[in-house]
Amino acid sequence: MNGSDTARPRQFRVGGMDCPSCAASVERALGTLPGIGEVRVDVMQGTVHVAGGPGAPPDARVAAAIRRAGYKVIDPGDGSPAQGKGRFYAAIAGGVLLGSGLLVSWTGGPPALVVPLLAAATLISSWYVVPRALGALRNRALDIHVLMTVAAIGAAIIGQWGEAAAAMWLFGVAQWLEGYAVGRARHAITALMQVIPSEATVRRESRDVRVPVESVGLGEQILIRPGDRVPLDGVILRGTSSLDQSPITGESVPVDREPGMSVYAGSINGAGSLEVEVTHRADDTSLARILHAVEEAQASRAPSQSFVDRFAAIYTPLVVLLALAVAVLPPLLAGAGWEMWVTRGLTLLVVACPCALVIATPVTITSGLAGAARHGVLIKGGAQLEALADITAVVFDKTGTLTEGRLAVTDVVALNGISESEVLRLAAGVERHSEHPVARAIVARALEEGIVAPEPTGFAAMSGSGARAHIEGRDLFLGNLRVCDELGNCSTEAHELVERFADDGKTGVLLMDRQGPIGALALADTVRESAAPAVAALRAHGIGVLAMLTGDNRAVAESVGRMLKLDAVHATLLPGEKREAVLALQRAGHRVGVVGDGINDTPALASADVGIAMGVAGTPAALEVADVALMGEDLTVLPAALGRARRTRSILRANLILALGLKGVFLVLAGAGVATLWMAVAADTGASVLVVANALRAMGRGREWGVGSGE
């Protein structure tokens, strides 16, 4: 392997690395290698990321260092490591020997049989512990494996074989349970990618062939049959269907898709067949980017994790020194019995390891992040998750956030004796061949109502004011009041109608012939169906301020604000003024979340305590800008995400209280001689298992994904 190969960032899968002590041992082992730059160990993913400069060691040497620390390097092509099975079998065998030894002892059997049984139980139960203890000692580290090994050896030396065997067996069982629980958390994250098919049907040389998704190139055409999962991101060329996009966007209702629209890998196709042009390779789909962002998020450190790490760095050496003092000083200074005080010291050694405390934060945060991602909400890290849980004010952009971002006809008014359907029919005829947003909205409304628009002749756009066409023997005009006034015969009724539309935040257009107005239509950017329930749910969550910041005119903004019952509406704002509005809320003592499109609202998003971008499933840039990204366009997932963040924070606090409380209790009990060695092991490892099991609750579906509910 040449220098350029070793200098590149590399990743190794590591088996059996399920606790913070394991991660620290591996990190120290790699840190001693010359040429190694950054080492990042991810317990939740079971991976080690190594970066180095010229002269960095080859893969084989890095793998050897990991193995010397007592861990297994897994080939990338292998499935799940089998080490969990080995731990399980060791726990079974150790348990049988321990039970047999205790049974013989309690029934008055020969001591010559008891000690070998208990010694064998100790050795088998320590099968995976001692190699890691030796690896930690090589790197001058003091971790739980060293402490447990010393405690077991000490107990055996003073003849407490029952304590040694029970302690080591309980520790082995707990390590297996902890590995199993952490494995569940890992699986929840990798399962995000498992919804993507491994193969795609590609049209090549007029033939449909099945090929691995990794071999499909940009621009190739893939066929998606009814019921298939979409294998790659792309744009529909032919066919219409409805797609279940819930794996990516979290939207529970299937969405209709037609030619020209995007589809995302992992979506489930409905009843129609689709031909799709591939726009992203397999490693760059929206779902792949979500998974990559979640993996990066796990590496970021939440404030609570930084506190725990600082606490553990002080706590462990202090308690180890206390254990040494308890074991040695009373016999030396007061002539007390060595066996009793050494046992107490060994018990304190077990209490010295803060495993449950240290693992509480990463496993809880990861579970919360994975649970949110399963519902189409990408939270960029533990710090962002904790910040989301703390917000007291939410500020929305209007266009494309609270509203659909496209015009729709809201009112049709007939004038001069014709019907409303006739007004819509003629207006759609005038605009039939126009691409203007107003034209598209009018034609779409006619199609919705089953109205067939007449074929126009002599169509012409009037720049900035409207359009005209010749239909069924007469000249028709569709435009604003200026067009009406220029044609003459513009009635007071028409003026008042357009002005009333404007007061309601709508755009009014008039349908006219040479004699004057014959109808009017109002158009507006319609409010999302999910906006009102989302605002109500946020208020139910205790959000004190719900406001809108928009560059749109005041009448339009206030109309939307009244409809959604917002606390404040700020209109006609430039991007810098939106930022100032956010800063003003922060000066008033609020923790502010800003919801926007992730690009146009960059100053406000950057100034917020939490920047939230929505509808970014196909927008890589928005994933970079926001702290939280809503992959779909359903606003109700925002209060659900807030509920998930608060639920995760509650679980985290409960875990920290549990871990600290048990440590405190057993510190006192061990010092007083009440707690035995095996009891301390049971409490310590049991706490780790309970903490991990409780943390997995943050990954569950949770009632907060129902609108208005949550923590």
XYZ file of C-alpha atoms in Angstrom:
711
model
C 0.000 0.000 0.000
C 1.470 3.340 -1.043
C 1.572 6.556 0.925
C -1.415 8.124 -0.784
C -3.553 5.096 0.112
C -2.669 5.222 3.795
C -3.170 8.984 3.960
C -6.805 8.717 2.900
C -9.526 8.471 5.604
C -10.269 4.829 6.385
C -13.041 3.030 8.207
C -12.868 -0.283 10.105
C -15.760 -2.308 11.500
C -14.971 -3.553 14.999
C -16.725 -6.458 16.696
C -17.575 -6.427 20.400
C -17.074 -2.677 20.830
C -20.255 -1.902 22.736
C -19.291 0.443 25.575
C -17.377 3.692 26.131
C -14.501 1.823 27.799
C -14.171 -0.311 24.674
C -14.045 2.795 22.498
C -11.427 4.437 24.706
C -9.204 1.339 24.579
C -9.352 1.182 20.787
C -8.707 4.918 20.482
C -5.641 4.719 22.741
C -4.314 1.674 20.887
C -4.492 3.478 17.545
C -3.216 6.745 18.972
C 0.166 5.130 19.657
C 0.742 4.293 15.983
C 3.130 6.666 14.168
C 1.606 8.705 11.354
C -1.933 8.455 12.687
C -3.751 11.785 12.747
C -7.379 11.754 13.829
C -9.018 8.666 15.334
C -12.800 8.739 15.702
C -14.471 5.775 17.386
C -18.237 5.399 16.973
C -19.640 2.942 19.515
C -23.167 3.163 18.144
C -22.031 2.233 14.632
C -19.300 -0.175 15.758
C -16.814 1.600 13.514
C -13.416 3.285 13.766
C -12.476 6.137 11.426
C -8.753 6.720 10.963
C -7.099 9.642 9.182
C -3.372 10.117 8.736
C -0.777 11.911 6.706
C 2.125 10.559 4.667
C 3.753 7.654 6.465
C 0.525 6.493 8.101
C 0.461 2.736 8.828
C -1.205 0.344 6.368
C -4.588 -1.262 7.056
C -2.999 -4.485 8.319
C -1.068 -2.641 11.028
C -4.137 -0.657 12.090
C -6.159 -3.879 12.286
C -3.400 -5.538 14.336
C -3.486 -2.673 16.850
C -7.258 -3.073 17.200
C -6.855 -6.817 17.785
C -4.129 -6.224 20.399
C -6.634 -4.082 22.284
C -8.839 -7.189 22.496
C -11.315 -6.564 19.672
C -12.090 -8.176 16.347
C -11.801 -6.410 12.980
C -14.698 -7.427 10.740
C -14.356 -7.691 6.992
C -16.662 -5.154 5.239
C -18.309 -7.954 3.300
C -19.216 -9.963 6.398
C -22.609 -9.773 8.047
C -23.161 -9.204 11.728
C -20.260 -10.360 13.871
C -20.576 -13.678 15.637
C -18.882 -12.419 18.788
C -22.270 -11.925 20.455
C -22.888 -15.670 20.142
C -19.517 -16.410 21.737
C -20.356 -14.192 24.700
C -23.746 -15.867 24.991
C -22.263 -19.381 25.040
C -19.607 -18.282 27.553
C -22.352 -16.856 29.776
C -24.328 -20.125 29.569
C -21.295 -22.296 30.368
C -20.130 -19.983 33.141
C -23.628 -19.919 34.624
C -23.859 -23.720 34.671
C -20.464 -24.025 36.397
C -21.259 -21.226 38.864
C -24.630 -22.753 39.709
C -23.063 -26.180 40.133
C -20.334 -24.840 42.409
C -22.783 -22.911 44.589
C -25.132 -25.916 44.760
C -22.325 -28.215 45.879
C -21.245 -25.641 48.476
C -24.769 -25.085 49.862
C -25.450 -28.825 50.111
C -22.267 -29.446 52.080
C -20.342 -31.045 49.228
C -16.559 -31.494 49.284
C -14.577 -28.189 49.106
C -12.177 -29.911 46.714
C -15.014 -29.905 44.147
C -16.394 -26.427 44.906
C -13.225 -24.435 44.183
C -12.494 -26.053 40.765
C -16.104 -25.477 39.669
C -16.035 -21.814 40.745
C -12.549 -21.303 39.304
C -13.686 -22.772 35.977
C -16.749 -20.493 36.044
C -14.468 -17.503 36.642
C -12.103 -18.424 33.808
C -14.849 -19.085 31.242
C -16.783 -15.946 32.204
C -13.608 -13.880 31.821
C -12.901 -15.259 28.345
C -13.677 -11.930 26.660
C -12.727 -9.714 29.596
C -9.068 -10.532 30.268
C -7.782 -9.942 26.681
C -9.340 -6.490 26.761
C -7.901 -5.795 30.187
C -4.443 -6.697 28.872
C -5.006 -4.493 25.830
C -5.994 -1.568 28.048
C -2.939 -2.069 30.266
C -0.652 -2.077 27.205
C -2.012 1.380 26.452
C -1.798 2.489 30.105
C -5.580 2.737 30.407
C -7.774 1.997 33.410
C -11.113 0.722 32.130
C -13.880 -1.549 33.393
C -12.156 -4.666 32.037
C -9.010 -3.908 34.062
C -11.042 -3.108 37.181
C -13.129 -6.280 36.871
C -10.068 -8.459 36.249
C -8.235 -6.999 39.264
C -11.359 -7.429 41.414
C -11.785 -11.078 40.385
C -8.090 -11.893 40.902
C -8.129 -10.157 44.272
C -11.210 -12.060 45.387
C -9.623 -15.345 44.309
C -6.377 -14.559 46.165
C -8.224 -14.047 49.440
C -10.205 -17.245 48.860
C -13.515 -15.625 47.849
C -14.014 -17.820 44.783
C -17.783 -17.501 44.944
C -17.507 -13.694 44.811
C -14.995 -13.869 41.956
C -17.083 -16.285 39.876
C -20.397 -14.495 40.509
C -18.909 -11.080 39.751
C -17.243 -12.189 36.514
C -20.301 -14.144 35.351
C -22.680 -11.245 36.026
C -20.321 -8.932 34.189
C -20.192 -11.284 31.192
C -23.989 -11.566 31.073
C -24.373 -7.801 31.295
C -21.787 -7.274 28.546
C -23.736 -9.612 26.279
C -27.047 -7.881 27.088
C -25.469 -4.470 26.545
C -24.050 -5.592 23.202
C -27.453 -6.947 22.190
C -29.211 -3.692 23.108
C -26.633 -1.507 21.359
C -26.923 -3.808 18.345
C -30.644 -3.074 18.217
C -29.917 0.644 18.120
C -27.385 0.089 15.320
C -29.866 -1.997 13.358
C -32.505 0.735 13.571
C -30.146 3.116 11.788
C -28.870 0.736 9.107
C -32.467 -0.402 8.510
C -33.050 3.016 6.972
C -30.952 1.908 4.005
C -32.404 -1.594 3.833
C -35.650 -0.244 2.372
C -33.775 0.366 -0.905
C -33.778 -2.618 -3.307
C -30.398 -4.091 -4.166
C -31.306 -4.372 -7.855
C -33.040 -2.221 -10.455
C -34.690 -2.962 -13.803
C -32.784 -0.886 -16.379
C -33.673 -0.369 -20.037
C -30.521 -1.009 -22.067
C -30.491 -1.501 -25.836
C -34.303 -1.910 -25.908
C -34.111 -4.680 -23.296
C -35.106 -4.612 -19.630
C -32.347 -6.130 -17.496
C -31.948 -6.576 -13.734
C -28.670 -5.123 -12.459
C -27.231 -4.083 -9.060
C -28.252 -0.523 -8.174
C -24.576 0.411 -7.778
C -24.017 -0.191 -11.506
C -26.793 2.136 -12.699
C -25.442 5.397 -14.102
C -26.850 8.898 -14.243
C -29.311 9.415 -17.088
C -30.183 5.731 -17.457
C -33.851 4.737 -17.563
C -35.272 2.370 -14.957
C -38.654 0.645 -14.916
C -40.677 0.630 -11.696
C -43.574 -1.830 -11.674
C -46.681 -1.636 -9.435
C -45.799 -2.498 -5.843
C -42.040 -2.136 -6.399
C -39.801 -0.032 -4.198
C -38.085 2.772 -6.074
C -34.376 1.794 -6.289
C -32.864 5.208 -7.153
C -33.759 8.891 -7.141
C -34.998 10.143 -10.494
C -37.521 12.046 -12.598
C -40.567 10.385 -14.158
C -40.437 10.202 -17.962
C -43.600 8.196 -18.570
C -46.461 6.930 -16.444
C -48.493 8.102 -13.475
C -48.897 6.515 -10.064
C -49.198 7.210 -6.366
C -46.137 6.655 -4.186
C -45.752 5.967 -0.485
C -42.800 8.222 0.411
C -42.984 7.630 4.179
C -39.463 6.101 4.462
C -37.995 9.417 3.256
C -40.475 12.183 4.050
C -42.519 10.648 6.881
C -45.746 11.471 5.001
C -48.286 8.745 5.765
C -50.545 9.526 2.773
C -49.355 8.400 -0.691
C -48.656 11.236 -3.128
C -49.617 11.348 -6.802
C -46.753 11.497 -9.264
C -46.751 12.198 -13.015
C -44.161 12.895 -15.738
C -41.679 15.598 -14.776
C -41.997 14.928 -11.035
C -39.254 13.525 -8.806
C -39.288 10.140 -7.098
C -37.043 9.055 -4.227
C -35.302 5.768 -3.561
C -37.107 3.713 -0.930
C -40.595 4.924 -1.894
C -43.208 2.244 -2.624
C -44.929 2.473 -5.999
C -48.703 2.176 -6.213
C -50.805 0.797 -9.051
C -49.099 2.441 -12.036
C -45.948 1.574 -13.968
C -43.279 4.262 -14.191
C -40.300 4.901 -16.425
C -37.790 7.030 -14.540
C -34.576 8.778 -15.533
C -31.935 8.340 -12.820
C -30.679 11.622 -11.325
C -28.563 10.342 -8.416
C -26.310 7.322 -8.038
C -26.933 4.715 -5.353
C -24.522 6.322 -2.879
C -26.041 9.792 -3.375
C -29.793 9.207 -3.062
C -31.858 11.236 -0.621
C -32.035 8.244 1.709
C -28.266 7.702 1.494
C -27.729 11.349 2.396
C -30.112 10.992 5.350
C -28.194 7.977 6.657
C -24.850 9.717 6.148
C -26.099 12.780 8.021
C -27.424 10.620 10.887
C -24.076 8.820 11.125
C -22.271 12.169 11.255
C -24.768 13.421 13.829
C -23.864 10.559 16.164
C -20.263 11.731 16.163
C -21.225 15.198 17.398
C -21.253 15.677 21.146
C -24.292 16.913 23.017
C -23.706 19.317 25.947
C -24.854 16.645 28.409
C -22.309 14.192 26.988
C -19.465 16.666 27.438
C -20.497 17.137 31.063
C -20.627 13.375 31.677
C -17.205 12.845 30.107
C -15.660 15.556 32.300
C -17.325 14.061 35.375
C -16.145 10.530 34.555
C -12.565 11.712 34.005
C -12.475 12.925 37.622
C -14.738 10.316 39.232
C -12.953 7.113 38.166
C -9.397 7.903 39.362
C -10.737 9.342 42.634
C -12.748 6.204 43.422
C -9.816 3.958 42.439
C -7.622 5.858 44.911
C -10.402 5.570 47.501
C -10.606 1.800 46.877
C -6.848 1.468 47.362
C -7.022 3.487 50.580
C -9.939 1.406 51.914
C -8.132 -1.862 51.138
C -4.739 -0.889 52.607
C -4.988 1.836 55.241
C -7.235 0.192 57.892
C -5.073 -2.977 58.092
C -1.834 -0.975 58.087
C -2.868 1.801 60.467
C -5.416 0.115 62.711
C -4.462 -3.549 62.469
C -7.825 -4.469 60.965
C -8.328 -7.750 59.109
C -6.996 -7.739 55.579
C -9.704 -9.951 54.054
C -12.609 -7.711 55.043
C -10.990 -4.449 53.930
C -9.525 -5.872 50.719
C -13.008 -7.144 49.825
C -14.409 -3.666 50.438
C -11.664 -2.150 48.326
C -12.323 -4.598 45.496
C -16.020 -3.758 45.655
C -15.184 -0.066 45.374
C -13.040 -0.856 42.318
C -16.137 -2.152 40.547
C -18.110 0.922 41.616
C -15.325 3.101 40.169
C -16.272 2.364 36.563
C -18.848 4.873 35.235
C -20.021 2.674 32.341
C -23.763 3.259 32.758
C -23.195 6.974 33.228
C -20.969 7.360 30.168
C -23.081 5.256 27.809
C -26.356 6.922 28.842
C -25.962 9.971 26.610
C -24.723 8.545 23.282
C -27.145 5.627 23.175
C -30.125 7.826 24.129
C -29.213 10.566 21.656
C -28.617 8.038 18.872
C -31.951 6.352 19.544
C -33.707 9.720 19.401
C -31.971 10.672 16.153
C -32.760 7.315 14.549
C -36.389 7.433 15.672
C -36.838 10.909 14.198
C -35.131 9.937 10.933
C -37.563 7.042 10.527
C -40.330 9.649 10.358
C -38.631 11.934 7.859
C -37.073 14.318 10.385
C -33.308 14.718 10.241
C -31.809 16.224 13.404
C -28.157 17.016 12.797
C -26.763 15.958 16.192
C -27.157 15.698 19.941
C -26.584 19.411 20.520
C -29.293 20.268 17.986
C -31.679 17.743 19.521
C -31.228 19.263 22.974
C -31.652 22.769 21.511
C -34.879 21.715 19.767
C -36.273 20.446 23.064
C -35.647 23.891 24.613
C -37.320 26.180 22.044
C -40.010 28.564 23.312
C -40.784 30.455 20.082
C -41.277 29.284 16.501
C -41.034 31.665 13.559
C -42.245 30.620 10.099
C -41.454 31.860 6.645
C -44.688 32.141 4.654
C -44.202 31.186 1.027
C -43.519 27.491 0.600
C -43.618 26.894 4.348
C -47.027 27.861 5.724
C -48.355 28.056 2.174
C -48.039 25.736 -0.815
C -45.854 28.180 -2.730
C -48.117 28.127 -5.792
C -51.220 30.068 -6.784
C -54.723 28.600 -6.765
C -58.094 30.068 -7.698
C -60.067 30.819 -4.534
C -63.053 32.810 -5.888
C -64.945 33.033 -9.173
C -67.468 35.874 -9.501
C -69.822 36.317 -12.462
C -70.682 39.810 -13.756
C -72.972 40.999 -16.488
C -75.375 38.068 -16.376
C -73.221 35.003 -17.163
C -72.591 32.005 -14.872
C -69.503 31.383 -12.735
C -68.695 28.209 -14.687
C -68.829 30.217 -17.922
C -66.431 32.788 -16.441
C -64.018 29.991 -15.539
C -64.421 28.317 -18.959
C -63.659 31.486 -20.903
C -60.800 32.521 -18.594
C -59.221 29.066 -19.000
C -59.609 29.439 -22.758
C -57.735 32.754 -22.759
C -54.892 31.265 -20.696
C -54.896 27.802 -22.252
C -51.480 28.146 -23.891
C -49.823 30.413 -21.317
C -47.153 29.291 -18.849
C -47.722 32.176 -16.430
C -48.430 31.045 -12.813
C -51.844 32.784 -12.900
C -52.664 31.003 -16.153
C -51.642 27.595 -14.795
C -53.808 28.122 -11.704
C -56.892 29.061 -13.761
C -56.486 26.156 -16.193
C -55.923 23.742 -13.279
C -59.129 24.924 -11.553
C -61.101 24.386 -14.775
C -59.693 20.860 -15.095
C -60.612 20.106 -11.471
C -64.222 21.071 -12.190
C -64.351 19.109 -15.442
C -64.671 22.222 -17.591
C -63.289 21.970 -21.129
C -61.544 25.198 -22.100
C -62.226 26.465 -25.631
C -59.395 26.711 -28.145
C -58.236 30.340 -28.478
C -56.813 32.092 -31.498
C -54.655 35.159 -31.607
C -53.334 34.664 -28.064
C -51.017 37.427 -26.881
C -49.517 38.222 -23.505
C -49.750 41.825 -22.344
C -46.535 42.414 -20.404
C -47.181 43.000 -16.731
C -50.931 43.313 -17.056
C -52.589 40.209 -18.519
C -53.420 38.342 -21.726
C -55.875 38.473 -24.618
C -57.279 35.981 -27.117
C -60.068 35.557 -29.679
C -62.612 32.982 -28.537
C -65.927 31.997 -30.140
C -66.159 35.119 -32.223
C -65.175 37.772 -29.715
C -62.094 39.362 -28.221
C -61.537 38.491 -24.556
C -59.090 40.010 -22.108
C -57.885 38.713 -18.748
C -55.938 41.144 -16.624
C -55.724 43.711 -13.877
C -57.590 46.975 -13.307
C -55.213 48.854 -15.595
C -56.310 46.738 -18.556
C -59.927 47.266 -17.569
C -59.505 51.039 -17.362
C -57.667 51.161 -20.701
C -60.494 49.263 -22.424
C -63.076 51.629 -20.956
C -66.428 50.785 -19.355
C -64.654 49.488 -16.197
C -67.443 49.466 -13.629
C -67.302 50.613 -10.019
C -68.379 47.083 -9.076
C -65.269 45.651 -10.752
C -63.000 48.122 -8.936
C -64.586 47.339 -5.551
C -64.373 43.599 -6.183
C -60.642 43.666 -6.965
C -59.966 45.946 -3.981
C -61.880 43.570 -1.691
C -59.792 40.670 -2.949
C -56.642 42.685 -2.203
C -57.835 43.405 1.344
C -58.180 39.645 1.842
C -54.603 39.085 0.656
C -55.643 37.782 -2.764
C -54.749 38.716 -6.321
C -57.769 39.787 -8.385
C -58.011 39.471 -12.185
C -60.878 40.536 -14.428
C -62.316 38.766 -17.472
C -63.416 41.372 -20.036
C -64.751 41.760 -23.538
C -64.940 44.964 -25.564
C -68.021 46.094 -23.630
C -66.471 45.743 -20.139
C -65.959 43.239 -17.280
C -67.924 39.992 -17.452
C -66.291 38.185 -14.516
C -63.603 38.219 -11.855
C -61.301 35.632 -10.308
C -59.288 35.748 -7.088
C -56.059 33.816 -6.656
C -53.875 33.231 -3.625
C -51.012 31.115 -2.426
C -53.079 28.575 -0.500
C -52.308 27.690 3.091
C -51.069 24.130 3.588
C -53.625 21.733 5.036
C -51.059 20.735 7.656
C -50.327 24.331 8.760
C -53.300 24.893 11.088
C -53.013 21.567 12.972
C -49.246 22.057 13.224
C -49.643 25.537 14.747
C -52.278 24.237 17.172
C -50.048 21.314 18.172
C -47.070 23.609 18.775
C -49.245 25.782 21.000
C -50.325 22.652 22.881
C -46.619 21.865 23.386
C -46.305 25.164 25.257
C -44.627 27.238 22.544
C -45.203 30.803 23.735
C -44.718 32.732 20.485
C -45.807 31.630 17.010
C -44.969 34.234 14.383
C -44.502 34.743 10.651
C -41.661 36.532 8.867
C -42.220 37.201 5.175
C -41.146 39.452 2.361
C -44.698 39.416 0.986
C -47.091 42.372 1.311
C -48.875 43.036 4.571
C -52.402 42.256 3.375
C -51.434 38.788 2.155
C -49.355 38.056 5.271
C -52.028 39.211 7.720
C -54.660 37.156 5.917
C -52.592 33.994 6.435
C -51.787 35.038 10.013
C -55.474 35.445 10.877
C -56.333 32.107 9.323
C -53.667 30.310 11.385
C -54.166 32.418 14.558
C -50.514 33.419 14.746
C -49.324 35.723 17.531
C -47.403 38.092 15.254
C -46.993 38.783 11.542
C -44.025 40.718 10.129
C -44.356 41.522 6.410
C -42.323 43.182 3.624
C -39.059 42.079 5.275
C -35.696 41.765 3.585
C -33.502 38.767 4.592
C -31.465 40.950 6.971
C -34.646 42.266 8.600
C -35.840 38.704 9.184
C -32.585 38.071 11.030
C -33.125 41.175 13.184
C -36.626 39.965 14.087
C -35.158 36.650 15.265
C -32.501 38.440 17.329
C -35.205 40.614 18.926
C -37.054 37.509 20.111
C -33.820 36.122 21.531
C -33.154 39.386 23.379
C -36.633 39.017 24.879
C -35.502 35.722 26.419
C -36.862 33.240 23.874
C -35.104 30.255 22.372
C -36.134 30.556 18.756
C -36.740 27.970 16.064
C -36.974 29.334 12.510
C -38.787 27.291 9.853
C -37.951 28.074 6.224
C -36.804 26.568 2.953
C -33.159 26.323 4.072
C -31.768 28.509 1.281
C -33.678 31.804 0.899
C -33.967 32.225 4.659
C -30.306 31.558 5.425
C -29.678 34.675 7.615
C -32.681 33.925 9.840
C -31.908 30.193 9.979
C -28.296 30.898 10.919
C -29.321 33.305 13.695
C -31.898 30.973 15.219
C -31.233 28.669 18.151
C -32.577 25.945 15.847
C -32.805 26.376 12.063
C -35.465 24.112 10.552
C -35.652 23.518 6.790
C -38.658 21.760 5.295
C -39.299 19.898 2.073
C -35.613 19.156 1.518
C -35.747 15.494 0.397
C -34.319 16.475 -2.967
C -32.285 19.481 -1.842
C -28.757 18.581 -0.634
C -27.922 22.242 0.048
C -30.753 22.541 2.558
C -29.402 19.562 4.487
C -26.185 21.515 4.973
C -27.869 24.738 6.133
C -30.349 23.494 8.715
C -30.003 22.093 12.238
C -33.212 20.144 11.643
C -34.531 19.103 8.227
C -38.110 18.030 7.525
C -37.730 15.798 4.486
C -41.376 16.159 3.436
C -43.819 19.051 3.328
C -46.122 17.957 6.151
C -45.778 20.591 8.877
C -47.350 18.354 11.517
C -44.069 16.463 11.800
C -42.562 19.622 13.344
C -44.514 19.379 16.630
C -43.905 15.633 16.454
C -40.165 16.276 16.204
C -40.389 18.679 19.142
C -42.185 15.979 21.122
C -39.513 13.449 20.141
C -36.748 15.820 21.258
C -38.427 16.411 24.624
C -39.137 12.710 25.063
C -35.481 11.913 24.341
C -34.343 14.572 26.806
C -36.639 13.136 29.507
C -35.274 9.637 28.915
C -31.714 10.977 29.004
C -32.297 12.734 32.318
C -33.870 9.591 33.762
C -30.863 7.560 32.616
C -28.370 9.982 34.159
C -30.306 10.055 37.441
C -30.461 6.242 37.471
C -26.742 5.861 36.753
C -25.627 8.539 39.221
C -28.069 7.378 41.886
C -26.916 3.767 41.774
C -23.266 4.833 41.834
C -23.889 7.013 44.866
C -25.808 4.332 46.748
C -23.254 1.595 46.102
C -20.348 3.900 46.839
C -21.761 4.304 50.341
C -22.764 0.639 50.719
C -19.383 -0.624 49.491
C -17.490 1.685 51.827
C -19.659 0.535 54.728
C -19.097 -3.121 53.875
C -22.792 -3.788 53.203
C -22.470 -4.378 49.448
C -20.612 -7.477 48.316
C -18.502 -7.714 45.191
C -21.130 -9.531 43.151
C -23.817 -7.077 44.289
C -21.699 -4.161 43.064
C -21.176 -5.910 39.723
C -24.890 -6.634 39.420
C -25.724 -3.009 40.187
C -23.108 -1.588 37.820
C -23.733 -3.835 34.841
C -27.454 -3.954 35.550
C -27.531 -0.175 35.440
C -25.792 -0.236 32.048
C -28.357 -2.669 30.672
C -31.271 -0.677 32.121
C -29.880 2.563 30.723
C -29.510 1.089 27.225
C -32.937 -0.569 27.347
C -34.542 2.684 28.500
C -32.668 4.613 25.805
C -34.165 2.392 23.110
C -37.564 3.858 24.033
C -36.417 7.085 22.352
C -36.336 5.153 19.082
C -39.898 3.829 19.314
C -42.809 5.214 17.339
C -44.147 7.147 20.320
C -47.486 8.895 20.556
C -45.892 12.239 19.651
C -46.159 11.314 15.957
C -49.878 11.915 16.285
C -50.729 15.601 15.796
C -50.956 17.546 18.972
C -49.608 14.878 21.190
C -46.259 14.339 22.562
C -44.224 14.903 25.650
